[in-house]
Every structure is written in structure tokens, then in C-alpha cells.
PDB file of C-alpha atoms in Angstrom:
ATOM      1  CA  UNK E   1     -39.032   6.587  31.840  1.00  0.00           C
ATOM      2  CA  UNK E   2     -42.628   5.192  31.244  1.00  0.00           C
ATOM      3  CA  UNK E   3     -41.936   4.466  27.218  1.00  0.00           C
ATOM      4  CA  UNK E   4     -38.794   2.797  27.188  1.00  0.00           C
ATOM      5  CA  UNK E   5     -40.174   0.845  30.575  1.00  0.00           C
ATOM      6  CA  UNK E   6     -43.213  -0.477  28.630  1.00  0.00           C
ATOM      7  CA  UNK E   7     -41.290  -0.822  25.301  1.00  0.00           C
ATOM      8  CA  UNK E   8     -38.819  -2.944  26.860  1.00  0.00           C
ATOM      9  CA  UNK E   9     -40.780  -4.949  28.807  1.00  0.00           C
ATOM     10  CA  UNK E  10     -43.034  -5.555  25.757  1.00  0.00           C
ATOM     11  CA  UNK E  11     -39.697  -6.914  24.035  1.00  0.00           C
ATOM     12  CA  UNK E  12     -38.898  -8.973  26.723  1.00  0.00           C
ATOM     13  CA  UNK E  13     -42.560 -10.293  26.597  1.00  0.00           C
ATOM     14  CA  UNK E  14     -42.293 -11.468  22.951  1.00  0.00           C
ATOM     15  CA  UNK E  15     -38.813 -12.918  23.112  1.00  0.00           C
ATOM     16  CA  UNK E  16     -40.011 -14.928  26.276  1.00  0.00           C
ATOM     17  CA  UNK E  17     -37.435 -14.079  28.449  1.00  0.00           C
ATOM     18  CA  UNK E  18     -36.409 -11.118  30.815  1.00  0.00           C
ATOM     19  CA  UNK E  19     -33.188  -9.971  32.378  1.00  0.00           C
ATOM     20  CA  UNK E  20     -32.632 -12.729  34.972  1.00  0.00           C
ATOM     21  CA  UNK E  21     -31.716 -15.306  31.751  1.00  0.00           C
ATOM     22  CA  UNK E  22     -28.879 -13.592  31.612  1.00  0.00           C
ATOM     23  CA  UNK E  23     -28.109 -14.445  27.844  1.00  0.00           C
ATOM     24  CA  UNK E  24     -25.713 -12.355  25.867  1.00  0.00           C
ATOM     25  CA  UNK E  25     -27.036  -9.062  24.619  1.00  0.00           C
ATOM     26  CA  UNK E  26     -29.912  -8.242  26.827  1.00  0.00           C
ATOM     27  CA  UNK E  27     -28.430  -5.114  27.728  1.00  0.00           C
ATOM     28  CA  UNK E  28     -27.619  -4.069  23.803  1.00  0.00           C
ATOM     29  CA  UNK E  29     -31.208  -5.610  23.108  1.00  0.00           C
ATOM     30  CA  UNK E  30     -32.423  -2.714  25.951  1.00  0.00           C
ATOM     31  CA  UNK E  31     -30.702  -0.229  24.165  1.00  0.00           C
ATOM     32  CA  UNK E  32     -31.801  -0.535  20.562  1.00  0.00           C
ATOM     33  CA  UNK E  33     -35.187   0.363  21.485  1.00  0.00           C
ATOM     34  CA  UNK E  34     -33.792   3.782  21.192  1.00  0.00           C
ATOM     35  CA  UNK E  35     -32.754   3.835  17.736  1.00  0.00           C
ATOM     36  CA  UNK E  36     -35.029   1.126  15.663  1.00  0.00           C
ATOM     37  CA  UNK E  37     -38.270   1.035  14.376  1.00  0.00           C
ATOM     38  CA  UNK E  38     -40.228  -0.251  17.363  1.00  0.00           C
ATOM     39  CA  UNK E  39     -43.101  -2.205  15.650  1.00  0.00           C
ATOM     40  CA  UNK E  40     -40.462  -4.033  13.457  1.00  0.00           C
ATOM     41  CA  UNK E  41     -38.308  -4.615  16.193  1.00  0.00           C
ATOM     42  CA  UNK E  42     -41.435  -6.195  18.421  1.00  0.00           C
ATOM     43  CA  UNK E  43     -41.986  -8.504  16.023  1.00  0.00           C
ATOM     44  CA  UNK E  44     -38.649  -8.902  15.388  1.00  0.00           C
ATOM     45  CA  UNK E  45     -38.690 -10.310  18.770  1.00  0.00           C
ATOM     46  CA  UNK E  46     -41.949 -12.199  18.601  1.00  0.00           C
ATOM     47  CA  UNK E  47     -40.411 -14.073  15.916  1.00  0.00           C
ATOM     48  CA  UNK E  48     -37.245 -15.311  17.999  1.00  0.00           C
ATOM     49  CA  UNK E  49     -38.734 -16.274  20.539  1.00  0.00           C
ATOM     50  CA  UNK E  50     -40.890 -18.800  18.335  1.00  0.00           C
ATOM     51  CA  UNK E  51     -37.535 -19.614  17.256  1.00  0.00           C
ATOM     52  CA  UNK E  52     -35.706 -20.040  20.813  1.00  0.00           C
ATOM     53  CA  UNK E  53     -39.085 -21.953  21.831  1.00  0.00           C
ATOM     54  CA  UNK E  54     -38.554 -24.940  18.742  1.00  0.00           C
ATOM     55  CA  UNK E  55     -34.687 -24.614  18.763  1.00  0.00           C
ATOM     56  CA  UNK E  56     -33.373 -23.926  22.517  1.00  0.00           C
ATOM     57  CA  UNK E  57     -31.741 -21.038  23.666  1.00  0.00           C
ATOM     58  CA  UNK E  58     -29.761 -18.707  21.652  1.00  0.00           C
ATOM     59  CA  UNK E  59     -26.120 -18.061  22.638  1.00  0.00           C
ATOM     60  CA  UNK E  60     -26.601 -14.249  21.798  1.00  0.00           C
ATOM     61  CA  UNK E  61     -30.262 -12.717  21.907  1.00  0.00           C
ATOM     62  CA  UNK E  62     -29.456  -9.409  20.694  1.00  0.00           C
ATOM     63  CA  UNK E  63     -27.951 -10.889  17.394  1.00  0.00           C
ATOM     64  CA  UNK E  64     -30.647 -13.054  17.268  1.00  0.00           C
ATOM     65  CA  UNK E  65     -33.067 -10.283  17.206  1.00  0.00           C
ATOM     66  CA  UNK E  66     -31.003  -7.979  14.910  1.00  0.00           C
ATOM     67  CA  UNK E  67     -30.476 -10.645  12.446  1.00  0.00           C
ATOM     68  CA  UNK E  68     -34.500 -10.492  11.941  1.00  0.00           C
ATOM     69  CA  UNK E  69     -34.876  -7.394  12.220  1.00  0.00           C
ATOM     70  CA  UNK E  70     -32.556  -6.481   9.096  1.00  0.00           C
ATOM     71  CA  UNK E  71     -33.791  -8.927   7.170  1.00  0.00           C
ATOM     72  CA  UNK E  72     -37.257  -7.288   7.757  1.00  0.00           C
ATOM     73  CA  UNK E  73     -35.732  -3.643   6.719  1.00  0.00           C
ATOM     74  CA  UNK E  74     -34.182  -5.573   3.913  1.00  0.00           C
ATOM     75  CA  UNK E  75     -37.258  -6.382   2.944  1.00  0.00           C
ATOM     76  CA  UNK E  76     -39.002  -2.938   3.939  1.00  0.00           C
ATOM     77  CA  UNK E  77     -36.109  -1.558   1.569  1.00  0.00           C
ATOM     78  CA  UNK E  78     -36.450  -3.412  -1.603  1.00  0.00           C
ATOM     79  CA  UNK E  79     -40.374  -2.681  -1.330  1.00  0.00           C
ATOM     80  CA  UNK E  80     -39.569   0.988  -1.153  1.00  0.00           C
ATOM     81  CA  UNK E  81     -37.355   0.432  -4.332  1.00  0.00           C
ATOM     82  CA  UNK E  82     -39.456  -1.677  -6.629  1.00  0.00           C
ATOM     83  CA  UNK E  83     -42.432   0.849  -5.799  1.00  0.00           C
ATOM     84  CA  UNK E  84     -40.690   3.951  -6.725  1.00  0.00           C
ATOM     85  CA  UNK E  85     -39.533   2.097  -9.447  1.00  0.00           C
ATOM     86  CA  UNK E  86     -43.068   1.268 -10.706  1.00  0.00           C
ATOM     87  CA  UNK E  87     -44.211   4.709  -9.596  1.00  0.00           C
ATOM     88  CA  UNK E  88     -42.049   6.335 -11.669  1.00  0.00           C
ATOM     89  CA  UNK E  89     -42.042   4.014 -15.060  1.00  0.00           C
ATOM     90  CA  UNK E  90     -45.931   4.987 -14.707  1.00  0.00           C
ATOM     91  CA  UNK E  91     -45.691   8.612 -14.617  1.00  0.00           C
ATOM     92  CA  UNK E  92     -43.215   8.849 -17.760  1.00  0.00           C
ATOM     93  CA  UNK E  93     -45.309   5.655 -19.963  1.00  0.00           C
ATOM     94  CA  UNK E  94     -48.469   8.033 -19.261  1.00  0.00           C
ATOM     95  CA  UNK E  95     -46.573  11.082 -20.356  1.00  0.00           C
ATOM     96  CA  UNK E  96     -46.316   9.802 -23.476  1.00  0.00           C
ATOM     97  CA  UNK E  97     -49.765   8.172 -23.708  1.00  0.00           C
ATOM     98  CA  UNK E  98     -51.637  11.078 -23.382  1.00  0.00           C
ATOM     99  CA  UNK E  99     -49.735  13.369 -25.122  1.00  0.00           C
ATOM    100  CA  UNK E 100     -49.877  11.244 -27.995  1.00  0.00           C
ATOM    101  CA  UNK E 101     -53.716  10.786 -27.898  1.00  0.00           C
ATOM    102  CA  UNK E 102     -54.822  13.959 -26.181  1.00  0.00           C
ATOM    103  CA  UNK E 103     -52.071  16.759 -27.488  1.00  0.00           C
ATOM    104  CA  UNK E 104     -53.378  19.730 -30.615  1.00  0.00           C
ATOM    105  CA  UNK E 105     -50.808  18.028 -32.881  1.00  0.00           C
ATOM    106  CA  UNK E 106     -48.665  15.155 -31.306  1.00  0.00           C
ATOM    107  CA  UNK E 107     -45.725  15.330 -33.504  1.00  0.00           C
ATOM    108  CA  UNK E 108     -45.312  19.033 -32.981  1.00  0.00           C
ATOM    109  CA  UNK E 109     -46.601  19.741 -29.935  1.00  0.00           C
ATOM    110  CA  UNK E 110     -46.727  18.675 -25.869  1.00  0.00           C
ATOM    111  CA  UNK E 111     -50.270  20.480 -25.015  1.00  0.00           C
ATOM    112  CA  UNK E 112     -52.676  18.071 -23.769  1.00  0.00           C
ATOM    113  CA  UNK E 113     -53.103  19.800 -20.546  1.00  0.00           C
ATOM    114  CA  UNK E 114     -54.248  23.544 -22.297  1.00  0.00           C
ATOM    115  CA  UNK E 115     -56.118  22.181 -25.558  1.00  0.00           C
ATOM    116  CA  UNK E 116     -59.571  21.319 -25.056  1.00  0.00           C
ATOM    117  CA  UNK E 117     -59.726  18.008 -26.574  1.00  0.00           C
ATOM    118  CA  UNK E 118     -60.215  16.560 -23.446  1.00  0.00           C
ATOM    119  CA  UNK E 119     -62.228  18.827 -20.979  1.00  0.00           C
ATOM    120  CA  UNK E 120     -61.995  16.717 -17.849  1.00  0.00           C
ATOM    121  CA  UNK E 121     -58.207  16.394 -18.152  1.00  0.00           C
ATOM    122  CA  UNK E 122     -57.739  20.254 -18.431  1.00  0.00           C
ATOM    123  CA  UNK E 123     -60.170  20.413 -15.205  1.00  0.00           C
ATOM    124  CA  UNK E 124     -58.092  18.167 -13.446  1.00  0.00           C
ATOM    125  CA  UNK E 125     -54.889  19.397 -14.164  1.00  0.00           C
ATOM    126  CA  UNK E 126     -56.252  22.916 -13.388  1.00  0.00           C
ATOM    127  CA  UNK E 127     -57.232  21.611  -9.918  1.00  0.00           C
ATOM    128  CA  UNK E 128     -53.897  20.545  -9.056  1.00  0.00           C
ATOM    129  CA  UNK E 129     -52.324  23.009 -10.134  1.00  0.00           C
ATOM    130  CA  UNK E 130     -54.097  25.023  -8.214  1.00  0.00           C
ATOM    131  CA  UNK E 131     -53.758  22.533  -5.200  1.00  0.00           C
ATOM    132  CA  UNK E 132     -49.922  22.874  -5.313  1.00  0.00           C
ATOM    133  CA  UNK E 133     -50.258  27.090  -5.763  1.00  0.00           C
ATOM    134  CA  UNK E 134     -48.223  27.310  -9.084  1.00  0.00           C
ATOM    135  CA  UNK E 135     -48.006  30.604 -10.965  1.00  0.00           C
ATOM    136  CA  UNK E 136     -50.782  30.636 -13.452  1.00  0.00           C
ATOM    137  CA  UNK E 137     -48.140  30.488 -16.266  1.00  0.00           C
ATOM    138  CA  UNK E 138     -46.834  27.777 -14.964  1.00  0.00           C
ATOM    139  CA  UNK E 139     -48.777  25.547 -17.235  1.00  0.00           C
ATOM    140  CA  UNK E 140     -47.646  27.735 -20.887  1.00  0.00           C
ATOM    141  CA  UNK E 141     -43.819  26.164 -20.140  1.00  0.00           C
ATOM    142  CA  UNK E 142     -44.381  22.940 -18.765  1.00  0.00           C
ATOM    143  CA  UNK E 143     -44.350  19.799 -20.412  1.00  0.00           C
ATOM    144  CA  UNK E 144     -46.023  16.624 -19.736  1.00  0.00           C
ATOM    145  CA  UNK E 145     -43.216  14.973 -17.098  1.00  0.00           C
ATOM    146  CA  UNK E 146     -43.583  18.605 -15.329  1.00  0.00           C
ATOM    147  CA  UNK E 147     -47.140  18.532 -15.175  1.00  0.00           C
ATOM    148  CA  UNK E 148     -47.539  14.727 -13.702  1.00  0.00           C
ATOM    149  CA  UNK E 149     -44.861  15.356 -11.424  1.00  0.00           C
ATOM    150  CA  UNK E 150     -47.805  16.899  -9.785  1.00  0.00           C
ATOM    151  CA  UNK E 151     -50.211  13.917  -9.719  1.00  0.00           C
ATOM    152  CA  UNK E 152     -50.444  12.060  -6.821  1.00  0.00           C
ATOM    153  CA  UNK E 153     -50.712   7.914  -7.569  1.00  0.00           C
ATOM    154  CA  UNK E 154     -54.169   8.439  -6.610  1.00  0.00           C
ATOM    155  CA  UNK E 155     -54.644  10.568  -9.026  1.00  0.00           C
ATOM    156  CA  UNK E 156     -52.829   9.168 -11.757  1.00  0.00           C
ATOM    157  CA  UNK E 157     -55.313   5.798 -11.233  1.00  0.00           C
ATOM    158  CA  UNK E 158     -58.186   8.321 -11.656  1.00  0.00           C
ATOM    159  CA  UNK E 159     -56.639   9.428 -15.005  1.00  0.00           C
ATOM    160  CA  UNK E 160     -56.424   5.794 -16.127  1.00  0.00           C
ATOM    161  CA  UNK E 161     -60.336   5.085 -14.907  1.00  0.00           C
ATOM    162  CA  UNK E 162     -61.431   8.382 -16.735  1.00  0.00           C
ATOM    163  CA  UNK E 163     -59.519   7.252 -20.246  1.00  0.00           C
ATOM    164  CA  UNK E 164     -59.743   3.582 -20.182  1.00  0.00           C
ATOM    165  CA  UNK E 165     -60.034   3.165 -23.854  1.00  0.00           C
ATOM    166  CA  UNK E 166     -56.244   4.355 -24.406  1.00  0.00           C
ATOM    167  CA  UNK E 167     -54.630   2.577 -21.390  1.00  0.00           C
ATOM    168  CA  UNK E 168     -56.592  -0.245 -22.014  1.00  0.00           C
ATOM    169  CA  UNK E 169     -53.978  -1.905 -24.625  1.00  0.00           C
ATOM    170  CA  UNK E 170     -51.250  -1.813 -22.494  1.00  0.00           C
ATOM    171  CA  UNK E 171     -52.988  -3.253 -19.158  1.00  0.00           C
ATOM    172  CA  UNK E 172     -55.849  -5.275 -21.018  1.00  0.00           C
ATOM    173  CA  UNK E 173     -53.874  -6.359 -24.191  1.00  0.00           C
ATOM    174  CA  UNK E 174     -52.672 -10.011 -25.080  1.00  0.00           C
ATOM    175  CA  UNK E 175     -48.897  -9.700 -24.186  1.00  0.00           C
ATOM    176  CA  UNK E 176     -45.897 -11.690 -24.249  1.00  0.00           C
ATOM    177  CA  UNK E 177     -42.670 -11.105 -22.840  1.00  0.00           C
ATOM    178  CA  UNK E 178     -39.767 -13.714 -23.917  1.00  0.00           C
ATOM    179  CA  UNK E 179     -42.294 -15.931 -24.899  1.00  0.00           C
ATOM    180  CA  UNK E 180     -43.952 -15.878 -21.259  1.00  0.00           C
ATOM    181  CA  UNK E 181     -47.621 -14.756 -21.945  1.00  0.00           C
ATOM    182  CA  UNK E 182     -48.220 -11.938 -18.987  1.00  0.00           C
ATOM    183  CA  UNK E 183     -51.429 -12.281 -16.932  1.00  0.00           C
ATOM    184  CA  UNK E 184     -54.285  -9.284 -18.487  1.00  0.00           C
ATOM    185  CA  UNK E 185     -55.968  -6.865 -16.009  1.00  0.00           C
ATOM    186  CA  UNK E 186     -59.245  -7.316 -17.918  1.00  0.00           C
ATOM    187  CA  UNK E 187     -61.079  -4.922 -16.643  1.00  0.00           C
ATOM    188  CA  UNK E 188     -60.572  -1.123 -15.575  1.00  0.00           C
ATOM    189  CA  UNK E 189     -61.477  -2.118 -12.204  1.00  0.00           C
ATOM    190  CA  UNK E 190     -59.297  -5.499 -11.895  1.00  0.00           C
ATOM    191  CA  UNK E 191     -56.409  -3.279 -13.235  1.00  0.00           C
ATOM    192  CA  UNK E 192     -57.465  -0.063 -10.361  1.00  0.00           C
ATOM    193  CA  UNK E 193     -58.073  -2.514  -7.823  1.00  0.00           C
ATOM    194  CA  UNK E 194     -54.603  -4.133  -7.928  1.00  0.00           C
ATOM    195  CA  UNK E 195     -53.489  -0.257  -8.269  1.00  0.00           C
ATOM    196  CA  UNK E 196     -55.092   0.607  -5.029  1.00  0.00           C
ATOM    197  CA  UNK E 197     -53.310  -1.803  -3.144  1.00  0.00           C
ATOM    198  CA  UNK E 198     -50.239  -0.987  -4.209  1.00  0.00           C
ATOM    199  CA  UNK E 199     -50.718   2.710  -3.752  1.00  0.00           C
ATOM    200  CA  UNK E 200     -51.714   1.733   0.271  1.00  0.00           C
ATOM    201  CA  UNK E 201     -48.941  -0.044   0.719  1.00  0.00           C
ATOM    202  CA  UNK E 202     -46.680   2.567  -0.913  1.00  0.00           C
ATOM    203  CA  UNK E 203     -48.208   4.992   1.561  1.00  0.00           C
ATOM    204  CA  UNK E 204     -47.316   2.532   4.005  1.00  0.00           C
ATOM    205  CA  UNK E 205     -43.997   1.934   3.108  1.00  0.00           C
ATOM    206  CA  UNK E 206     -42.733   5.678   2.240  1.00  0.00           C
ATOM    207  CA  UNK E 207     -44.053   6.260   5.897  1.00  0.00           C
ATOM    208  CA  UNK E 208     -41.909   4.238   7.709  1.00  0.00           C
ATOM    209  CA  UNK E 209     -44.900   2.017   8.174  1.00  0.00           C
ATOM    210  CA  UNK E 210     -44.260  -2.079   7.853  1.00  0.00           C
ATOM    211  CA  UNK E 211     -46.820  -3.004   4.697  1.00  0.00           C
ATOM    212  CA  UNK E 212     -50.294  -4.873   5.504  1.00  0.00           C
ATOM    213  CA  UNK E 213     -50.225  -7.093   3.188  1.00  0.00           C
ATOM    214  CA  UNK E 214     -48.078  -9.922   1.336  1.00  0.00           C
ATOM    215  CA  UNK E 215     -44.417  -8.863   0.318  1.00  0.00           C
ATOM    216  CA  UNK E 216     -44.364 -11.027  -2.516  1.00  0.00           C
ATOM    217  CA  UNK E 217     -47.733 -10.334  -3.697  1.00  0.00           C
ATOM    218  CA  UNK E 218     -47.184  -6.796  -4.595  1.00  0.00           C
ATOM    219  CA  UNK E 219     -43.946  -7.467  -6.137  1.00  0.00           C
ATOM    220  CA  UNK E 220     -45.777  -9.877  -8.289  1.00  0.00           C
ATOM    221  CA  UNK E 221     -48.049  -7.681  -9.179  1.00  0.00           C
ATOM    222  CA  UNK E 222     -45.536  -4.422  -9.781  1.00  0.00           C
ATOM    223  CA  UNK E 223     -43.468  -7.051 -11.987  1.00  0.00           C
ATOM    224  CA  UNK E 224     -46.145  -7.317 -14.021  1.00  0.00           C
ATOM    225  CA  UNK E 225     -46.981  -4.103 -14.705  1.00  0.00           C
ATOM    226  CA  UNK E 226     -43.650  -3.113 -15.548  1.00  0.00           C
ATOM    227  CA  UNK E 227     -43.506  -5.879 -18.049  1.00  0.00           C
ATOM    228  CA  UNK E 228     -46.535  -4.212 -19.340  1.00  0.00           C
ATOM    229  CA  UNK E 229     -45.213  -1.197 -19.465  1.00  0.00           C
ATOM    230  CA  UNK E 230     -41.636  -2.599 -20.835  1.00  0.00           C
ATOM    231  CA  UNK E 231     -39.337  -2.159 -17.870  1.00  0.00           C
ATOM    232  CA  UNK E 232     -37.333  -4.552 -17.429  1.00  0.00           C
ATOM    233  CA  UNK E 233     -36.749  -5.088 -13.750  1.00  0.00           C
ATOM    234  CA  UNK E 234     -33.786  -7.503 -13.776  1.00  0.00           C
ATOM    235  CA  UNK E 235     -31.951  -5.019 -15.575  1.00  0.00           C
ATOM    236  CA  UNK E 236     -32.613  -2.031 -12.984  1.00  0.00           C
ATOM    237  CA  UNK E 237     -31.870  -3.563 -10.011  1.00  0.00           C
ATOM    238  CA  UNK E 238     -28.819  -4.947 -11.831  1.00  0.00           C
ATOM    239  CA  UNK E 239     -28.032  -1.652 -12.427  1.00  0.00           C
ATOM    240  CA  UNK E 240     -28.419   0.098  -9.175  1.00  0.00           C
ATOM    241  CA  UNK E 241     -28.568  -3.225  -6.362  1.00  0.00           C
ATOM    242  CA  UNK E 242     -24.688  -1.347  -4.989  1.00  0.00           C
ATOM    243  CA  UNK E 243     -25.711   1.762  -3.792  1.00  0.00           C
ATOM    244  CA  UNK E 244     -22.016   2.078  -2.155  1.00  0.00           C
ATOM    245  CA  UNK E 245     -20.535   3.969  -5.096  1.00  0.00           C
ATOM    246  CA  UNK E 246     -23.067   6.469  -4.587  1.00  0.00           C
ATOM    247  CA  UNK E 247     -22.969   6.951  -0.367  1.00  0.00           C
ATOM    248  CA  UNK E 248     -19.268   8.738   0.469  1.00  0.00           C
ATOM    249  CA  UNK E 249     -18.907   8.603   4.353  1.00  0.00           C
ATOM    250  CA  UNK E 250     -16.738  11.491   5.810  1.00  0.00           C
ATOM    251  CA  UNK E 251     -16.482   9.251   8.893  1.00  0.00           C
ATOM    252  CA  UNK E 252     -13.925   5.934   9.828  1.00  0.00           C
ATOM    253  CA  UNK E 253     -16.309   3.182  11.464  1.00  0.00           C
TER     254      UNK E 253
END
């Protein structure tokens, strides 16, 4: 089989071996190709054999390998959290925000996206709505977490260029949180840029696609803005880090 010849022999490649070494776990190594994501598990292998180069052989290559690997999907993982985190915290905090500033009469009603107070806003949520094919009553029941639910991130940063002046506080605004002053996107397009980023990376990530850039810079940057939007972070993964209570095998293993 042409794919798991190349794939294999491109593994073999990175590690620096092939199957005459006869170390422990080639043949396990030759069968995971199978069943993991191949460009994490390539570098996976790029990586130890860097490793078996400056440290000597390992006594089990496949456990070598594996023990990167996971700690890549570890990784892979908690940037798939933290951004559906953010993703999320954004969607509700600009629920709020523009029915406060763009609904008839805030404090008794949720209709920013039928009143006319802001015409672009009721063409753009017209648009979508007629991008996802709702019923045309759709919009005479829905309230503002309904209606955003239908945003892409995309569009949700083209909400926030389109009404700076009532996002700006939150992103722009001195801020301090437990007397740690919080770095200010200054600008609508220092706050969209970092935005941007994020949303390619998210589009990497909830693709099963390894992220371009820096791990730690996005999380930086997401920490931030949840700060800014007062999430606390520490308290939701806190909260949710043991996701066994919530996965019930039927199986023994």
C-alpha cells in the first residue's frame, strides 16, 4: 500500500532510524500510522530523533514517540478549550452590549436586530439569516443569544469594527484586574488584528489542523480578553479540567 509505504518510511526518516535497529516498538510505531494524526505524529518523530541524536538511543521508540505526540494533542486540546471558551464569553458579553445600546427600549425589550436604530446591523443580521435559510419569522421570537448563535467569529469581529465606539470601553479602556493593570488594544485595528489570528488558528484547531503559530501567544492573548470581558479563566478550567465525570464508557479496557 503506497500511503502507509511512504508514511512510514517518512517516520522512519525523521526518527533517524529504520527497521534493522531493531529497538522496541518499531512494529507498534508502524502501526499507529493508522490511527493518529499523521502531521503531528511526523513531527512527533522529528522531534525524537533530535532527542535520540543528543541523548543516545531510546530503550523503547514507540513510547518515545507517543509520549510527544500526546503531549502535542494535550496541547492541541487545551487550545481547542480556551478558544471555545473565549468564543463563547464573546458571543454572550456582545449580546448584552448591543442590546443595551442598540434595542427600542433596553429595559423592556430584546429588539436590536428588527428596530431601525441601527440600519447596518438589521442588514447584516438579515443577510445571515438568510445565509442559514431560517423561516422569515424566525427573527419576531428570537432573542439576542439566538440571533448571534448565527454569527460566524468573522463576523462577530466585523460587528465590533462597524460599532467601535461601544466596544471600545471594554477592549480600549484603562483596566485592572486584582490590581494587575491589563494591556489596552488601543485601536480597533490592534484589537481586530489580534482577533484575526485567533479566529485562524481556531479554524485551524476545530479542523484537526496543528495551529501556525505560538501556543502560548494566543493563550496570552485570549487571557486577556477574557479578563476584559470578566471571565475568569482559573476558575473555568477549575471547574471543568476532569472531564471523566462527564464520559461513561460502556466498555472494560
Amino acid at each position: 500500500m503506497y500511503l502507509k509505504t511512504q508514511t512510514y518510511k517518512k517516520l522512519c526518516e525523521n526518527i533517524g532510524f529504520d527497521e534493522s535497529s531493531n529497538l522496541e516498538g518499531f512494529n507498534k510505531l508502524e502501526k499507529s500510522i493508522f490511527l493518529l494524526h499523521n502531521e503531528y505524529l511526523l513531527g512527533s518523530a522529528k522531534e525524537a530523533g533530535i532527542f535520540i541524536k543528543n541523548h543516545g538511543n531510546s530503550k523503547n521508540i514507540f513510547d518515545l514517540v507517543i509520549d510527544i505526540y500526546n503531549k502535542r494533542i494535550k496541547a492541541h486540546h487545551a487550545l481547542f478549550l480556551i478558544i471555545h471558551i473565549f468564543e463563547t464569553a464573546l458571543r454572550s458579553k456582545m449580546a448584552f452590549i448591543l442590546s443595551q445600546n442598540y434595542s427600542s427600549n433596553p429595559n423592556l425589550k430584546d429588539d436590536w436586530f428588527i428596530n431601525c436604530s441601527n440600519l447596518w446591523l438589521i442588514k447584516k443580521v438579515n443577510h445571515i439569516v438568510k445565509i442559514n435559510k431560517l423561516n422569515e419569522d424566525f427573527l419576531k421570537t428570537a432573542n439576542s443569544f439566538e440571533v448571534l448563535d448565527l454569527f460566524t467569529l468573522g463576523d462577530l469581529e466585523n460587528v465590533i469594527y462597524n460599532n467601535w465606539a461601544i466596544f471600545q470601553p471594554i477592549f480600549a479602556g484603562e483596566k485592572q484586574y486584582k490590581n494587575q493593570i491589563l494591556p489596552r488594544f488601543g485601536t480597533k485595528d490592534h484589537l481586530l488584528s489580534t482577533f484575526s489570528r485567533i479566529r485562524k488558528e481556531r479554524n485551524n484547531i476545530f479542523h484537526n489542523r496543528p495551529p501556525k503559530g505560538k501556543a502560548k501567544s494566543i493563550m496570552t492573548n485570549i487571557e486577556i480578553l477574557l479578563l476584559r470581558l470578566d471571565f475568569n479563566l482559573k476558575d473555568a478550567f477549575n471547574g471543568i479540567s476532569n472531564l471523566e465525570y462527564g464520559i461513561k464508557l460502556k466498555y472494560e479496557y
